[in-house]
mmCIF file of N, CA and C in Angstrom:
data_model
loop_
_atom_site.group_PDB
_atom_site.id
_atom_site.type_symbol
_atom_site.label_atom_id
_atom_site.label_comp_id
_atom_site.label_asym_id
_atom_site.label_seq_id
_atom_site.Cartn_x
_atom_site.Cartn_y
_atom_site.Cartn_z
ATOM 1 N N MET A 1 0.074 -35.093 9.097
ATOM 2 C CA MET A 1 0.960 -33.641 8.987
ATOM 3 C C MET A 1 2.433 -33.419 7.879
ATOM 4 N N LYS A 2 2.194 -31.980 7.805
ATOM 5 C CA LYS A 2 2.858 -32.442 6.437
ATOM 6 C C LYS A 2 3.790 -32.275 6.496
ATOM 7 N N THR A 3 4.547 -32.117 5.633
ATOM 8 C CA THR A 3 6.135 -32.415 5.802
ATOM 9 C C THR A 3 7.258 -30.419 4.889
ATOM 10 N N ARG A 4 7.501 -30.109 5.775
ATOM 11 C CA ARG A 4 8.055 -28.733 5.033
ATOM 12 C C ARG A 4 8.582 -28.904 3.415
ATOM 13 N N ARG A 5 7.567 -27.250 3.414
ATOM 14 C CA ARG A 5 8.875 -27.549 1.648
ATOM 15 C C ARG A 5 9.789 -26.827 1.749
ATOM 16 N N ASN A 6 10.138 -26.694 1.148
ATOM 17 C CA ASN A 6 11.780 -25.989 1.044
ATOM 18 C C ASN A 6 12.135 -25.360 -0.620
ATOM 19 N N PHE A 7 11.678 -24.475 -0.388
ATOM 20 C CA PHE A 7 11.729 -23.708 -2.067
ATOM 21 C C PHE A 7 13.260 -22.916 -2.534
ATOM 22 N N THR A 8 13.949 -23.660 -3.610
ATOM 23 C CA THR A 8 15.140 -22.720 -3.997
ATOM 24 C C THR A 8 15.391 -20.804 -3.547
ATOM 25 N N PRO A 9 16.272 -20.734 -3.931
ATOM 26 C CA PRO A 9 15.994 -19.355 -4.713
ATOM 27 C C PRO A 9 14.957 -19.329 -5.412
ATOM 28 N N GLU A 10 15.738 -18.898 -6.384
ATOM 29 C CA GLU A 10 14.832 -19.292 -7.873
ATOM 30 C C GLU A 10 13.636 -19.664 -7.717
ATOM 31 N N GLU A 11 13.666 -20.300 -7.342
ATOM 32 C CA GLU A 11 11.676 -20.664 -6.971
ATOM 33 C C GLU A 11 11.483 -19.294 -6.463
ATOM 34 N N LYS A 12 11.724 -18.933 -4.757
ATOM 35 C CA LYS A 12 10.986 -17.517 -4.805
ATOM 36 C C LYS A 12 11.321 -16.545 -5.347
ATOM 37 N N ALA A 13 12.400 -16.456 -6.528
ATOM 38 C CA ALA A 13 12.422 -15.258 -6.947
ATOM 39 C C ALA A 13 11.752 -15.264 -7.901
ATOM 40 N N LYS A 14 11.393 -16.467 -9.258
ATOM 41 C CA LYS A 14 10.011 -16.756 -9.434
ATOM 42 C C LYS A 14 9.020 -16.235 -9.434
ATOM 43 N N ILE A 15 9.021 -16.771 -7.973
ATOM 44 C CA ILE A 15 6.388 -16.458 -7.340
ATOM 45 C C ILE A 15 6.991 -14.937 -7.137
ATOM 46 N N VAL A 16 8.241 -13.994 -6.829
ATOM 47 C CA VAL A 16 8.255 -12.779 -6.344
ATOM 48 C C VAL A 16 7.729 -12.135 -7.080
ATOM 49 N N ILE A 17 8.464 -12.530 -8.300
ATOM 50 C CA ILE A 17 8.344 -11.810 -10.129
ATOM 51 C C ILE A 17 6.622 -11.474 -10.121
ATOM 52 N N GLU A 18 6.571 -13.191 -9.882
ATOM 53 C CA GLU A 18 4.660 -13.172 -10.510
ATOM 54 C C GLU A 18 4.182 -12.314 -9.757
ATOM 55 N N VAL A 19 4.222 -12.111 -7.957
ATOM 56 C CA VAL A 19 3.776 -10.959 -7.411
ATOM 57 C C VAL A 19 3.792 -9.775 -7.615
ATOM 58 N N LEU A 20 4.948 -9.379 -7.739
ATOM 59 C CA LEU A 20 5.158 -8.168 -8.885
ATOM 60 C C LEU A 20 5.053 -7.880 -9.898
ATOM 61 N N ARG A 21 4.497 -8.340 -10.630
ATOM 62 C CA ARG A 21 3.794 -8.890 -11.809
ATOM 63 C C ARG A 21 2.099 -7.678 -11.804
ATOM 64 N N GLU A 22 1.514 -8.112 -10.843
ATOM 65 C CA GLU A 22 0.089 -7.360 -10.650
ATOM 66 C C GLU A 22 -0.590 -8.512 -11.246
ATOM 67 N N GLU A 23 -0.410 -9.294 -11.548
ATOM 68 C CA GLU A 23 -1.701 -9.888 -12.966
ATOM 69 C C GLU A 23 -2.523 -11.299 -11.827
ATOM 70 N N LYS A 24 -2.041 -11.321 -10.832
ATOM 71 C CA LYS A 24 -3.137 -12.456 -9.829
ATOM 72 C C LYS A 24 -2.847 -11.288 -8.399
ATOM 73 N N THR A 25 -3.676 -11.770 -7.730
ATOM 74 C CA THR A 25 -3.062 -10.766 -6.438
ATOM 75 C C THR A 25 -2.064 -12.042 -5.471
ATOM 76 N N LEU A 26 -1.437 -11.966 -4.762
ATOM 77 C CA LEU A 26 -0.770 -11.808 -3.512
ATOM 78 C C LEU A 26 -1.796 -13.175 -2.817
ATOM 79 N N ASN A 27 -2.741 -13.524 -2.566
ATOM 80 C CA ASN A 27 -3.675 -14.206 -2.328
ATOM 81 C C ASN A 27 -3.324 -15.910 -3.327
ATOM 82 N N GLU A 28 -3.931 -14.625 -4.808
ATOM 83 C CA GLU A 28 -4.115 -16.394 -5.769
ATOM 84 C C GLU A 28 -3.041 -16.494 -5.915
ATOM 85 N N ILE A 29 -1.905 -16.083 -6.196
ATOM 86 C CA ILE A 29 -0.248 -16.860 -5.442
ATOM 87 C C ILE A 29 -0.650 -17.799 -5.167
ATOM 88 N N ALA A 30 -0.261 -17.342 -3.704
ATOM 89 C CA ALA A 30 0.317 -17.868 -2.564
ATOM 90 C C ALA A 30 -0.715 -18.976 -2.091
ATOM 91 N N ALA A 31 -2.067 -18.989 -2.725
ATOM 92 C CA ALA A 31 -2.918 -20.422 -2.912
ATOM 93 C C ALA A 31 -2.691 -20.884 -3.879
ATOM 94 N N GLU A 32 -1.945 -20.968 -4.904
ATOM 95 C CA GLU A 32 -1.712 -21.139 -6.296
ATOM 96 C C GLU A 32 -0.053 -22.378 -6.074
ATOM 97 N N TYR A 33 0.316 -21.100 -4.992
ATOM 98 C CA TYR A 33 2.053 -22.065 -4.762
ATOM 99 C C TYR A 33 1.642 -23.009 -3.457
ATOM 100 N N GLU A 34 0.351 -23.095 -2.467
ATOM 101 C CA GLU A 34 0.810 -23.181 -1.227
ATOM 102 C C GLU A 34 1.027 -23.188 -0.420
ATOM 103 N N ILE A 35 1.543 -20.950 -0.482
ATOM 104 C CA ILE A 35 2.531 -20.656 0.475
ATOM 105 C C ILE A 35 1.517 -20.146 1.324
ATOM 106 N N HIS A 36 2.280 -19.180 2.351
ATOM 107 C CA HIS A 36 1.016 -19.131 3.391
ATOM 108 C C HIS A 36 1.674 -16.985 2.773
ATOM 109 N N PRO A 37 0.345 -16.633 2.756
ATOM 110 C CA PRO A 37 0.817 -15.196 1.752
ATOM 111 C C PRO A 37 1.744 -13.816 2.501
ATOM 112 N N ASN A 38 1.937 -14.346 4.537
ATOM 113 C CA ASN A 38 2.468 -13.490 4.823
ATOM 114 C C ASN A 38 3.495 -14.056 4.858
ATOM 115 N N GLN A 39 4.282 -15.205 4.412
ATOM 116 C CA GLN A 39 5.582 -15.802 3.703
ATOM 117 C C GLN A 39 5.681 -15.306 2.966
ATOM 118 N N LEU A 40 4.513 -14.727 1.874
ATOM 119 C CA LEU A 40 4.695 -14.553 0.592
ATOM 120 C C LEU A 40 5.323 -13.681 0.368
ATOM 121 N N SER A 41 4.486 -12.488 1.526
ATOM 122 C CA SER A 41 4.912 -10.645 1.960
ATOM 123 C C SER A 41 6.469 -10.989 1.707
ATOM 124 N N ARG A 42 7.116 -11.534 3.047
ATOM 125 C CA ARG A 42 8.525 -11.447 3.608
ATOM 126 C C ARG A 42 9.287 -11.706 2.463
ATOM 127 N N TRP A 43 9.032 -12.609 2.090
ATOM 128 C CA TRP A 43 10.219 -13.160 0.798
ATOM 129 C C TRP A 43 9.568 -11.660 -0.244
ATOM 130 N N LYS A 44 8.661 -11.485 -0.943
ATOM 131 C CA LYS A 44 8.604 -10.180 -1.428
ATOM 132 C C LYS A 44 9.615 -9.053 -0.517
ATOM 133 N N ALA A 45 9.329 -8.398 -0.004
ATOM 134 C CA ALA A 45 10.223 -7.804 1.270
ATOM 135 C C ALA A 45 11.474 -7.810 1.125
ATOM 136 N N GLU A 46 11.488 -8.938 1.307
ATOM 137 C CA GLU A 46 13.332 -9.082 1.041
ATOM 138 C C GLU A 46 13.575 -9.459 -0.136
ATOM 139 N N PHE A 47 12.566 -9.411 -1.037
ATOM 140 C CA PHE A 47 12.864 -9.539 -2.371
ATOM 141 C C PHE A 47 13.836 -8.033 -3.148
ATOM 142 N N ILE A 48 12.591 -7.068 -2.616
ATOM 143 C CA ILE A 48 12.620 -5.264 -2.631
ATOM 144 C C ILE A 48 14.128 -4.966 -2.738
ATOM 145 N N SER A 49 14.696 -5.517 -0.611
ATOM 146 C CA SER A 49 14.933 -4.604 0.210
ATOM 147 C C SER A 49 16.217 -5.037 -0.180
ATOM 148 N N ASN A 50 16.834 -6.132 -1.516
ATOM 149 C CA ASN A 50 18.359 -6.607 -1.291
ATOM 150 C C ASN A 50 18.059 -6.420 -2.785
ATOM 151 N N ALA A 51 17.830 -5.715 -3.587
ATOM 152 C CA ALA A 51 17.698 -5.833 -5.257
ATOM 153 C C ALA A 51 18.370 -5.044 -5.826
ATOM 154 N N GLY A 52 18.756 -4.614 -4.337
ATOM 155 C CA GLY A 52 20.264 -2.802 -5.133
ATOM 156 C C GLY A 52 21.666 -3.644 -4.431
ATOM 157 N N ARG A 53 21.903 -4.711 -4.933
ATOM 158 C CA ARG A 53 22.829 -6.396 -4.762
ATOM 159 C C ARG A 53 22.896 -6.123 -6.126
ATOM 160 N N VAL A 54 22.196 -6.368 -6.649
ATOM 161 C CA VAL A 54 22.417 -7.301 -8.175
ATOM 162 C C VAL A 54 23.032 -5.893 -9.153
ATOM 163 N N PHE A 55 23.228 -4.858 -8.721
ATOM 164 C CA PHE A 55 23.925 -3.490 -9.101
ATOM 165 C C PHE A 55 25.244 -3.213 -8.525
ATOM 166 N N SER A 56 25.978 -3.786 -7.352
ATOM 167 C CA SER A 56 26.544 -3.919 -6.617
ATOM 168 C C SER A 56 27.546 -4.004 -7.293
ATOM 169 N N LYS A 57 29.134 -3.682 -7.934
ATOM 170 C CA LYS A 57 30.171 -4.096 -7.874
ATOM 171 C C LYS A 57 31.043 -5.139 -6.543
ATOM 172 N N GLU A 58 30.901 -5.380 -5.355
ATOM 173 C CA GLU A 58 31.153 -5.541 -5.019
ATOM 174 C C GLU A 58 30.932 -7.244 -4.597
ATOM 175 N N THR A 59 31.096 -8.688 -4.943
ATOM 176 C CA THR A 59 30.223 -9.543 -5.074
ATOM 177 C C THR A 59 31.032 -10.549 -4.647
ATOM 178 N N ASP A 60 30.234 -11.178 -3.660
ATOM 179 C CA ASP A 60 30.560 -12.439 -2.784
ATOM 180 C C ASP A 60 31.994 -12.493 -2.540
ATOM 181 N N GLU A 61 32.898 -12.917 -4.261
ATOM 182 C CA GLU A 61 34.379 -12.869 -3.767
ATOM 183 C C GLU A 61 34.797 -12.465 -3.278
ATOM 184 N N VAL A 62 34.956 -10.408 -4.043
ATOM 185 C CA VAL A 62 35.220 -9.762 -3.254
ATOM 186 C C VAL A 62 35.280 -9.422 -2.143
ATOM 187 N N GLU A 63 34.024 -10.239 -1.384
ATOM 188 C CA GLU A 63 33.653 -9.706 -0.023
ATOM 189 C C GLU A 63 34.509 -10.676 0.790
ATOM 190 N N LYS A 64 34.936 -11.779 0.573
ATOM 191 C CA LYS A 64 35.711 -12.858 0.719
ATOM 192 C C LYS A 64 37.213 -13.068 1.029
ATOM 193 N N VAL A 65 37.806 -12.374 0.125
ATOM 194 C CA VAL A 65 39.201 -11.735 -0.339
ATOM 195 C C VAL A 65 39.522 -10.348 0.607
ATOM 196 N N LYS A 66 37.946 -9.819 0.925
ATOM 197 C CA LYS A 66 38.193 -8.776 2.312
ATOM 198 C C LYS A 66 38.554 -9.501 2.798
ATOM 199 N N GLN A 67 38.123 -10.057 3.648
ATOM 200 C CA GLN A 67 37.707 -10.970 5.094
ATOM 201 C C GLN A 67 38.842 -11.642 5.207
ATOM 202 N N SER A 68 39.031 -12.894 4.196
ATOM 203 C CA SER A 68 40.711 -13.540 4.120
ATOM 204 C C SER A 68 42.065 -11.964 4.536
ATOM 205 N N TYR A 69 41.711 -11.034 3.927
ATOM 206 C CA TYR A 69 42.688 -10.032 4.222
ATOM 207 C C TYR A 69 43.112 -9.565 5.677
ATOM 208 N N GLU A 70 41.731 -9.037 6.047
ATOM 209 C CA GLU A 70 41.093 -8.820 7.117
ATOM 210 C C GLU A 70 42.442 -9.599 8.091
ATOM 211 N N LYS A 71 41.504 -10.699 8.208
ATOM 212 C CA LYS A 71 42.298 -11.755 9.221
ATOM 213 C C LYS A 71 43.166 -11.851 9.020
ATOM 214 N N GLU A 72 43.719 -12.350 7.811
ATOM 215 C CA GLU A 72 45.736 -12.389 7.597
ATOM 216 C C GLU A 72 46.004 -10.859 8.573
ATOM 217 N N LYS A 73 45.582 -9.662 8.268
ATOM 218 C CA LYS A 73 46.586 -8.307 9.143
ATOM 219 C C LYS A 73 46.683 -9.026 10.223
ATOM 220 N N ASP A 74 45.247 -9.651 10.992
ATOM 221 C CA ASP A 74 45.129 -9.244 12.552
ATOM 222 C C ASP A 74 46.103 -10.255 12.809
ATOM 223 N N GLU A 75 46.071 -11.340 12.492
ATOM 224 C CA GLU A 75 47.431 -12.149 13.212
ATOM 225 C C GLU A 75 48.634 -11.931 13.321
ATOM 226 N N LEU A 76 49.083 -10.983 11.428
ATOM 227 C CA LEU A 76 49.701 -10.477 11.932
ATOM 228 C C LEU A 76 50.605 -9.544 12.861
ATOM 229 N N LEU A 77 49.293 -8.413 13.025
ATOM 230 C CA LEU A 77 49.114 -7.239 14.484
ATOM 231 C C LEU A 77 49.468 -8.081 15.631
ATOM 232 N N LYS A 78 48.798 -9.329 15.955
ATOM 233 C CA LYS A 78 49.142 -10.167 16.761
ATOM 234 C C LYS A 78 50.146 -10.384 16.689
ATOM 235 N N GLN A 79 51.392 -11.336 16.424
ATOM 236 C CA GLN A 79 52.935 -11.655 16.303
ATOM 237 C C GLN A 79 53.764 -10.335 15.985
ATOM 238 N N ILE A 80 53.444 -9.189 16.764
ATOM 239 C CA ILE A 80 54.099 -8.151 16.112
ATOM 240 C C ILE A 80 53.906 -7.572 17.641
ATOM 241 N N GLY A 81 53.363 -7.958 17.786
ATOM 242 C CA GLY A 81 52.103 -7.653 19.478
ATOM 243 C C GLY A 81 51.995 -5.829 18.927
#
C-alpha cells in the first residue's frame, strides 16, 4: 500500500502554476507528479478562487488583531452586563 504524500503549499502552487501555463495538459502534469487529475483540478480551482487574497490589504495578522479585540470586547460587555 502506498503512503499518502503531503505537498507543501509552495509545491502545490508551483504545480498549479505549471497547469495554468498550459504548456502540458493537466493529465500530463498529474502523471508527472503522480497526482490524480481530479485532485489537481481541485487545487487549481482553490488557487484561482483565492487569488484575490494576494492583493488584499488585510493580512492574517490584521485579522488576528480584529478577532482579539472582538473577544476582549465581548468579555468586557459580559462583565458590565
